[in-house]
Amino acid sequence: MADLKSTLKRKPEGSLRLGWTTGACATAATKAALTALITGAFPDPVEIRLPRGQMPQFALSVKTLGENQATAGIVKDAGDDPDVTDKATIIATVTPASPNSGIIFKAGKGVGTVTRPGLPLEVGEAAINPVPRRMMSEICKEICDKYSFPQDLIITISVPDGENIALKTWNPRLGILGGISILGTTGIVHPFSCSAWIHSIHSGIDVARAEGASHVLGSTGATSEDAAQAIYHLPDYAILDMGDFVGAVLKYLRHHPIDKLTIAGGFAKLTKLAQGEMDLHSSRSQVDKTYLWTIAKDAGLNQSFKDFIENANTAKEVLDIATKEGIDIATPIALQAKHIAEETLRDAPVAVEIIVTDRKGNILARK
């Protein structure tokens, strides 16, 4: 349910500034709103304790005290992480609930609602993940105990423009509709950690399994996804936003299998998988031109091309020269990529298919 979706940007040099999750911001806003509801005054800045003991302070951007309700808002700071929710305003409105209701979480405008099974929340629930719910519940108990106030509350989290922000996330494919998710397990955003992306892959597999999917598609990008979808026309919940994290898909399917996995990608990306790489991002793995020469030679390319291929700038150059010479190197790459994927899955009952495409989406090999 990650709120980070875009091609991963290259990590800048030097030390990076940490940020705060939407869950941490929602917790701080809830603390400020509940305190104001009881005392009539907003703590500003407001301090909270994160799951690992850190005590950050947050400035309030919204303070509204009404009859029997209070609202506080915080502008999220994602630090140096390229998070689409950076600078979004996370707003909490707290009102008393009926006696013995406990704490009730609601999705306000811009926060999504779960519509598909498989996520750690029931269908119909506000997309506020378990750890932020626990953080908010704990802070409410602490404040209510302090002021002898009934612990029966309605907490409504809203995010202005959250519906538009959600279109840049994977929420629609996961069946989270109407806005973003309120996330975070530690409260801290570690720039370029990739954990949000991998979490979304896992959530995507969970949703697909809960929907009874027998076939899922993981692609390295939109072009290869479109090529595979032209064949299969799979529903949204069966399409995994794999990106470069093929290892995250394979390792999770090892323990949470689905009958069939199609991996679709460009020639260069799947060459790296064929080499045994599990992270296909250009900053973390490279195409081995000597390996490509071995593939091309075994496929029948003349020895005279050895130096050219081993010194080529890109995998595309190698593919182009092989194609010009009538040599198919995409098929052996697909076969080896399939072998690596099957090895990574170990004995999991998952049938693997590999689709290799060119940059225009033409299918070069399908195995």
Short mmCIF file of C-alpha atoms in Angstrom, two decimals:
data_model
loop_
_atom_site.label_atom_id
_atom_site.label_comp_id
_atom_site.label_asym_id
_atom_site.label_seq_id
_atom_site.Cartn_x
_atom_site.Cartn_y
_atom_site.Cartn_z
CA MET A 1 0.00 0.00 0.00
CA ALA A 2 2.96 2.23 -0.51
CA ASP A 3 2.58 5.90 -1.29
CA LEU A 4 5.78 5.90 -3.30
CA LYS A 5 5.40 5.27 -6.99
CA SER A 6 7.62 6.57 -9.71
CA THR A 7 10.76 5.40 -11.40
CA LEU A 8 13.28 5.28 -8.59
CA LYS A 9 15.40 8.38 -8.72
CA ARG A 10 19.15 8.12 -8.38
CA LYS A 11 20.21 8.52 -4.77
CA PRO A 12 21.99 11.85 -4.27
CA GLU A 13 25.47 12.02 -2.83
CA GLY A 14 26.10 12.85 0.80
CA SER A 15 24.06 12.37 3.96
CA LEU A 16 20.31 12.37 3.52
CA ARG A 17 17.64 13.87 5.75
CA LEU A 18 15.17 11.46 7.36
CA GLY A 19 11.44 12.09 7.09
CA TRP A 20 8.22 11.15 8.87
CA THR A 21 5.60 8.66 7.74
CA THR A 22 1.95 9.53 7.24
CA GLY A 23 1.29 7.34 10.28
CA ALA A 24 3.56 9.44 12.49
CA CYS A 25 1.95 12.65 11.24
CA ALA A 26 -1.54 11.24 11.85
CA THR A 27 -0.57 10.22 15.37
CA ALA A 28 0.81 13.66 16.19
CA ALA A 29 -2.27 15.35 14.73
CA THR A 30 -4.51 13.02 16.74
CA LYS A 31 -2.65 13.83 19.95
CA ALA A 32 -3.00 17.57 19.33
CA ALA A 33 -6.69 17.31 18.43
CA LEU A 34 -7.61 15.13 21.40
CA THR A 35 -5.67 17.35 23.80
CA ALA A 36 -7.51 20.40 22.47
CA LEU A 37 -10.86 18.61 22.66
CA ILE A 38 -10.29 17.95 26.37
CA THR A 39 -8.36 21.05 27.48
CA GLY A 40 -9.30 23.66 24.90
CA ALA A 41 -5.65 24.24 23.95
CA PHE A 42 -3.55 22.76 21.15
CA PRO A 43 0.00 21.67 21.99
CA ASP A 44 2.18 23.22 19.28
CA PRO A 45 4.64 21.81 18.55
CA VAL A 46 3.29 18.40 19.50
CA GLU A 47 5.64 15.59 20.56
CA ILE A 48 5.04 11.87 20.13
CA ARG A 49 6.96 8.71 20.90
CA LEU A 50 7.70 6.49 17.90
CA PRO A 51 7.77 2.66 18.11
CA ARG A 52 11.56 2.63 18.52
CA GLY A 53 11.66 5.35 21.16
CA GLN A 54 12.40 8.51 19.14
CA MET A 55 10.55 11.64 20.29
CA PRO A 56 10.03 13.97 17.29
CA GLN A 57 8.10 17.22 17.46
CA PHE A 58 5.65 18.41 14.80
CA ALA A 59 4.40 21.92 14.08
CA LEU A 60 0.67 22.25 13.48
CA SER A 61 -0.60 23.72 10.21
CA VAL A 62 -4.28 23.29 11.08
CA LYS A 63 -6.02 24.06 14.41
CA THR A 64 -9.79 24.10 14.65
CA LEU A 65 -11.75 23.74 17.87
CA GLY A 66 -15.50 23.30 17.52
CA GLU A 67 -18.37 22.11 19.63
CA ASN A 68 -17.59 18.57 20.70
CA GLN A 69 -14.79 18.12 18.17
CA ALA A 70 -11.25 19.27 17.46
CA THR A 71 -9.14 19.14 14.32
CA ALA A 72 -5.37 19.36 13.91
CA GLY A 73 -3.21 19.05 10.82
CA ILE A 74 0.47 18.51 10.08
CA VAL A 75 2.34 18.99 6.81
CA LYS A 76 4.26 15.80 6.13
CA ASP A 77 8.01 16.14 5.68
CA ALA A 78 9.43 13.10 3.85
CA GLY A 79 13.00 14.33 4.26
CA ASP A 80 15.08 13.61 1.16
CA ASP A 81 12.93 10.68 0.05
CA PRO A 82 11.13 11.04 -3.33
CA ASP A 83 7.77 10.28 -1.71
CA VAL A 84 4.62 11.51 -3.46
CA THR A 85 3.04 12.30 -0.07
CA ASP A 86 5.77 14.81 0.80
CA LYS A 87 4.17 18.15 1.80
CA ALA A 88 0.70 16.58 2.02
CA THR A 89 -1.34 17.80 5.00
CA ILE A 90 -2.38 14.97 7.31
CA ILE A 91 -5.46 16.02 9.31
CA ALA A 92 -7.03 14.33 12.33
CA THR A 93 -10.50 15.18 13.63
CA VAL A 94 -11.42 13.72 17.01
CA THR A 95 -14.96 13.53 18.36
CA PRO A 96 -16.46 11.61 21.29
CA ALA A 97 -18.15 8.30 20.41
CA SER A 98 -20.99 6.46 22.07
CA PRO A 99 -20.18 4.83 25.42
CA ASN A 100 -18.31 1.53 25.13
CA SER A 101 -17.56 2.12 21.44
CA GLY A 102 -13.82 2.22 21.95
CA ILE A 103 -11.75 3.94 19.28
CA ILE A 104 -13.25 4.04 15.81
CA PHE A 105 -11.13 4.97 12.79
CA LYS A 106 -12.75 6.60 9.78
CA ALA A 107 -11.47 7.64 6.36
CA GLY A 108 -12.05 11.30 5.70
CA LYS A 109 -11.65 12.98 2.34
CA GLY A 110 -8.44 11.88 0.64
CA VAL A 111 -7.90 8.71 2.69
CA GLY A 112 -8.68 5.42 0.97
CA THR A 113 -11.08 2.64 1.86
CA VAL A 114 -10.19 -1.05 1.50
CA THR A 115 -12.38 -2.77 -1.12
CA ARG A 116 -10.49 -6.04 -1.69
CA PRO A 117 -9.45 -8.83 0.67
CA GLY A 118 -5.83 -9.77 1.29
CA LEU A 119 -4.60 -6.64 3.05
CA PRO A 120 -4.03 -6.42 6.82
CA LEU A 121 -7.37 -4.57 7.09
CA GLU A 122 -10.91 -5.80 6.56
CA VAL A 123 -12.89 -4.79 3.48
CA GLY A 124 -14.72 -1.54 4.20
CA GLU A 125 -12.11 -0.30 6.67
CA ALA A 126 -10.27 3.00 6.37
CA ALA A 127 -6.81 2.48 4.84
CA ILE A 128 -5.04 3.26 8.09
CA ASN A 129 -2.50 0.51 8.66
CA PRO A 130 -2.22 -1.49 11.89
CA VAL A 131 0.88 0.22 13.34
CA PRO A 132 -0.48 3.78 12.91
CA ARG A 133 -3.77 2.59 14.43
CA ARG A 134 -1.88 1.21 17.41
CA MET A 135 0.16 4.40 17.78
CA MET A 136 -2.97 6.55 17.74
CA SER A 137 -4.79 4.23 20.14
CA GLU A 138 -1.91 4.27 22.62
CA ILE A 139 -1.61 8.06 22.61
CA CYS A 140 -5.38 8.40 23.06
CA LYS A 141 -5.33 6.03 26.03
CA GLU A 142 -2.47 7.98 27.59
CA ILE A 143 -4.28 11.31 27.24
CA CYS A 144 -7.67 9.97 28.31
CA ASP A 145 -6.13 8.37 31.39
CA LYS A 146 -4.40 11.64 32.27
CA TYR A 147 -7.61 13.66 32.12
CA SER A 148 -10.09 10.91 33.16
CA PHE A 149 -11.81 11.27 29.79
CA PRO A 150 -13.83 8.38 28.27
CA GLN A 151 -11.78 6.35 25.80
CA ASP A 152 -14.63 6.21 23.29
CA LEU A 153 -13.53 8.26 20.30
CA ILE A 154 -14.00 8.66 16.58
CA ILE A 155 -10.75 9.52 14.80
CA THR A 156 -11.20 10.69 11.22
CA ILE A 157 -8.04 11.08 9.16
CA SER A 158 -8.21 13.17 5.99
CA VAL A 159 -5.70 14.40 3.44
CA PRO A 160 -6.60 17.29 1.14
CA ASP A 161 -5.85 16.30 -2.47
CA GLY A 162 -5.30 12.73 -1.27
CA GLU A 163 -7.47 11.37 -4.08
CA ASN A 164 -5.15 12.87 -6.68
CA ILE A 165 -2.03 11.82 -4.79
CA ALA A 166 -3.35 8.25 -4.66
CA LEU A 167 -3.37 8.08 -8.45
CA LYS A 168 0.44 8.19 -8.25
CA THR A 169 0.49 5.19 -5.89
CA TRP A 170 -0.41 1.52 -6.21
CA ASN A 171 -3.57 1.89 -4.13
CA PRO A 172 -6.04 1.58 -7.03
CA ARG A 173 -4.55 -1.78 -8.06
CA LEU A 174 -4.66 -2.99 -4.49
CA GLY A 175 -8.34 -2.09 -4.23
CA ILE A 176 -7.79 0.92 -1.94
CA LEU A 177 -10.11 3.56 -3.34
CA GLY A 178 -10.70 7.21 -2.57
CA GLY A 179 -7.28 8.28 -1.40
CA ILE A 180 -3.93 7.41 0.08
CA SER A 181 -3.06 5.00 2.87
CA ILE A 182 -1.82 6.01 6.30
CA LEU A 183 1.37 3.99 6.64
CA GLY A 184 4.50 3.38 8.63
CA THR A 185 5.95 0.76 10.94
CA THR A 186 8.67 2.85 12.58
CA GLY A 187 7.31 6.36 11.96
CA ILE A 188 10.50 7.27 10.10
CA VAL A 189 11.06 7.52 6.36
CA HIS A 190 14.57 6.40 5.40
CA PRO A 191 15.37 8.02 2.05
CA PHE A 192 15.76 5.64 -0.88
CA SER A 193 15.35 2.57 1.32
CA CYS A 194 13.00 0.90 -1.23
CA SER A 195 11.11 -0.69 1.66
CA ALA A 196 7.82 0.95 0.68
CA TRP A 197 8.05 -0.44 -2.85
CA ILE A 198 8.83 -3.95 -1.63
CA HIS A 199 6.01 -3.77 0.91
CA SER A 200 3.64 -2.91 -1.94
CA ILE A 201 4.82 -5.93 -3.92
CA HIS A 202 4.05 -8.17 -0.96
CA SER A 203 0.65 -6.52 -0.51
CA GLY A 204 -0.06 -7.00 -4.21
CA ILE A 205 0.63 -10.73 -3.95
CA ASP A 206 -1.54 -10.97 -0.84
CA VAL A 207 -4.44 -9.26 -2.63
CA ALA A 208 -4.04 -11.46 -5.72
CA ARG A 209 -4.11 -14.61 -3.57
CA ALA A 210 -7.15 -13.39 -1.64
CA GLU A 211 -8.94 -12.71 -4.93
CA GLY A 212 -8.19 -16.28 -6.03
CA ALA A 213 -5.82 -15.28 -8.84
CA SER A 214 -4.07 -18.21 -10.50
CA HIS A 215 -1.77 -16.02 -12.63
CA VAL A 216 0.10 -12.81 -11.82
CA LEU A 217 2.23 -10.53 -13.96
CA GLY A 218 5.34 -8.70 -12.80
CA SER A 219 6.92 -6.28 -15.25
CA THR A 220 9.95 -4.03 -15.21
CA GLY A 221 8.02 -1.15 -16.74
CA ALA A 222 4.93 0.04 -18.57
CA THR A 223 6.09 -1.02 -22.04
CA SER A 224 6.66 -4.66 -21.13
CA GLU A 225 3.51 -4.71 -19.00
CA ASP A 226 1.44 -3.52 -21.96
CA ALA A 227 2.98 -6.20 -24.18
CA ALA A 228 2.10 -8.95 -21.72
CA GLN A 229 -1.35 -7.56 -21.06
CA ALA A 230 -2.08 -7.60 -24.79
CA ILE A 231 -1.79 -11.39 -24.46
CA TYR A 232 -3.46 -12.03 -21.11
CA HIS A 233 -5.77 -9.11 -20.20
CA LEU A 234 -5.32 -9.85 -16.50
CA PRO A 235 -7.38 -7.93 -13.91
CA ASP A 236 -5.67 -5.12 -12.04
CA TYR A 237 -5.26 -7.16 -8.87
CA ALA A 238 -3.17 -9.72 -10.78
CA ILE A 239 -0.64 -7.13 -11.95
CA LEU A 240 2.31 -6.64 -9.59
CA ASP A 241 4.21 -3.36 -9.61
CA MET A 242 7.50 -5.22 -9.67
CA GLY A 243 9.76 -2.60 -11.22
CA ASP A 244 13.37 -3.58 -10.59
CA PHE A 245 12.59 -5.75 -7.56
CA VAL A 246 12.25 -9.15 -9.18
CA GLY A 247 13.86 -10.74 -6.14
CA ALA A 248 11.13 -9.37 -3.88
CA VAL A 249 8.50 -11.00 -6.09
CA LEU A 250 10.23 -14.36 -6.32
CA LYS A 251 11.17 -14.63 -2.66
CA TYR A 252 7.67 -13.73 -1.48
CA LEU A 253 6.04 -16.14 -3.93
CA ARG A 254 8.37 -18.84 -2.59
CA HIS A 255 6.35 -18.77 0.64
CA HIS A 256 3.03 -17.45 -0.77
CA PRO A 257 2.72 -19.25 -4.12
CA ILE A 258 0.40 -18.52 -7.02
CA ASP A 259 0.04 -21.03 -9.85
CA LYS A 260 1.70 -18.95 -12.58
CA LEU A 261 4.04 -15.96 -12.70
CA THR A 262 4.81 -14.08 -15.88
CA ILE A 263 7.87 -11.84 -15.72
CA ALA A 264 7.97 -9.29 -18.54
CA GLY A 265 10.81 -6.91 -19.16
CA GLY A 266 13.18 -5.28 -21.56
CA PHE A 267 16.20 -7.09 -22.93
CA ALA A 268 18.74 -5.37 -20.66
CA LYS A 269 16.75 -5.85 -17.46
CA LEU A 270 16.14 -9.54 -18.12
CA THR A 271 19.76 -10.05 -19.09
CA LYS A 272 20.59 -8.99 -15.53
CA LEU A 273 18.07 -11.49 -14.19
CA ALA A 274 19.66 -14.15 -16.38
CA GLN A 275 23.01 -13.26 -14.78
CA GLY A 276 21.45 -13.93 -11.37
CA GLU A 277 20.73 -10.36 -10.27
CA MET A 278 17.67 -9.90 -8.05
CA ASP A 279 17.67 -6.06 -8.13
CA LEU A 280 17.62 -4.80 -11.71
CA HIS A 281 18.11 -1.08 -11.03
CA SER A 282 20.99 0.47 -12.95
CA SER A 283 22.62 1.78 -9.77
CA ARG A 284 22.70 -1.69 -8.20
CA SER A 285 23.45 -4.09 -11.05
CA GLN A 286 25.03 -3.93 -14.48
CA VAL A 287 24.80 -5.95 -17.68
CA ASP A 288 27.91 -8.12 -18.05
CA LYS A 289 29.03 -7.68 -21.68
CA THR A 290 31.33 -10.69 -21.46
CA TYR A 291 28.32 -12.76 -20.44
CA LEU A 292 26.39 -11.36 -23.40
CA TRP A 293 29.23 -12.27 -25.72
CA THR A 294 29.11 -15.86 -24.43
CA ILE A 295 25.37 -15.96 -25.14
CA ALA A 296 25.83 -14.49 -28.62
CA LYS A 297 28.73 -16.80 -29.45
CA ASP A 298 26.79 -19.88 -28.37
CA ALA A 299 23.88 -18.68 -30.49
CA GLY A 300 26.15 -18.57 -33.54
CA LEU A 301 27.54 -15.05 -33.77
CA ASN A 302 30.86 -14.81 -35.56
CA GLN A 303 34.03 -14.55 -33.43
CA SER A 304 34.88 -11.27 -35.15
CA PHE A 305 32.21 -9.50 -33.07
CA LYS A 306 33.76 -10.42 -29.72
CA ASP A 307 35.60 -7.14 -29.09
CA PHE A 308 32.66 -5.05 -30.27
CA ILE A 309 30.22 -6.77 -27.91
CA GLU A 310 32.51 -6.82 -24.91
CA ASN A 311 33.09 -3.07 -25.31
CA ALA A 312 29.55 -2.07 -26.27
CA ASN A 313 28.04 0.83 -24.33
CA THR A 314 24.64 -0.76 -23.87
CA ALA A 315 22.86 -4.09 -24.06
CA LYS A 316 20.76 -2.61 -26.85
CA GLU A 317 23.87 -2.29 -29.02
CA VAL A 318 24.56 -5.97 -28.52
CA LEU A 319 20.96 -6.89 -29.30
CA ASP A 320 20.99 -4.71 -32.43
CA ILE A 321 24.14 -6.26 -33.88
CA ALA A 322 22.95 -9.79 -33.13
CA THR A 323 19.59 -9.06 -34.76
CA LYS A 324 21.29 -7.56 -37.80
CA GLU A 325 23.33 -10.76 -38.13
CA GLY A 326 20.23 -12.92 -37.81
CA ILE A 327 21.21 -14.27 -34.39
CA ASP A 328 18.55 -14.74 -31.71
CA ILE A 329 20.02 -13.89 -28.30
CA ALA A 330 16.72 -12.99 -26.65
CA THR A 331 15.58 -16.61 -26.44
CA PRO A 332 18.64 -17.91 -24.54
CA ILE A 333 18.38 -14.90 -22.23
CA ALA A 334 14.72 -15.74 -21.59
CA LEU A 335 15.56 -19.38 -20.90
CA GLN A 336 18.35 -18.53 -18.48
CA ALA A 337 16.21 -15.88 -16.75
CA LYS A 338 13.50 -18.51 -16.33
CA HIS A 339 16.06 -20.92 -14.86
CA ILE A 340 17.24 -18.31 -12.34
CA ALA A 341 13.66 -17.47 -11.39
CA GLU A 342 12.83 -21.13 -10.85
CA GLU A 343 15.96 -21.62 -8.76
CA THR A 344 14.99 -18.65 -6.59
CA LEU A 345 11.48 -20.03 -6.11
CA ARG A 346 13.07 -23.33 -5.04
CA ASP A 347 10.31 -25.93 -4.77
CA ALA A 348 7.39 -23.49 -4.70
CA PRO A 349 4.56 -24.62 -7.01
CA VAL A 350 4.81 -21.62 -9.33
CA ALA A 351 5.09 -21.98 -13.10
CA VAL A 352 7.33 -19.26 -14.55
CA GLU A 353 7.06 -17.56 -17.92
CA ILE A 354 9.51 -14.97 -19.23
CA ILE A 355 8.60 -12.37 -21.86
CA VAL A 356 11.45 -10.29 -23.31
CA THR A 357 10.51 -7.09 -25.14
CA ASP A 358 12.32 -4.39 -27.03
CA ARG A 359 11.92 -0.71 -26.22
CA LYS A 360 8.88 -0.42 -28.46
CA GLY A 361 7.10 -3.29 -26.76
CA ASN A 362 7.69 -5.88 -29.46
CA ILE A 363 8.05 -9.36 -27.99
CA LEU A 364 11.52 -10.77 -28.71
CA ALA A 365 11.17 -14.03 -26.79
CA ARG A 366 8.54 -15.81 -24.72
CA LYS A 367 9.51 -18.88 -22.71
#
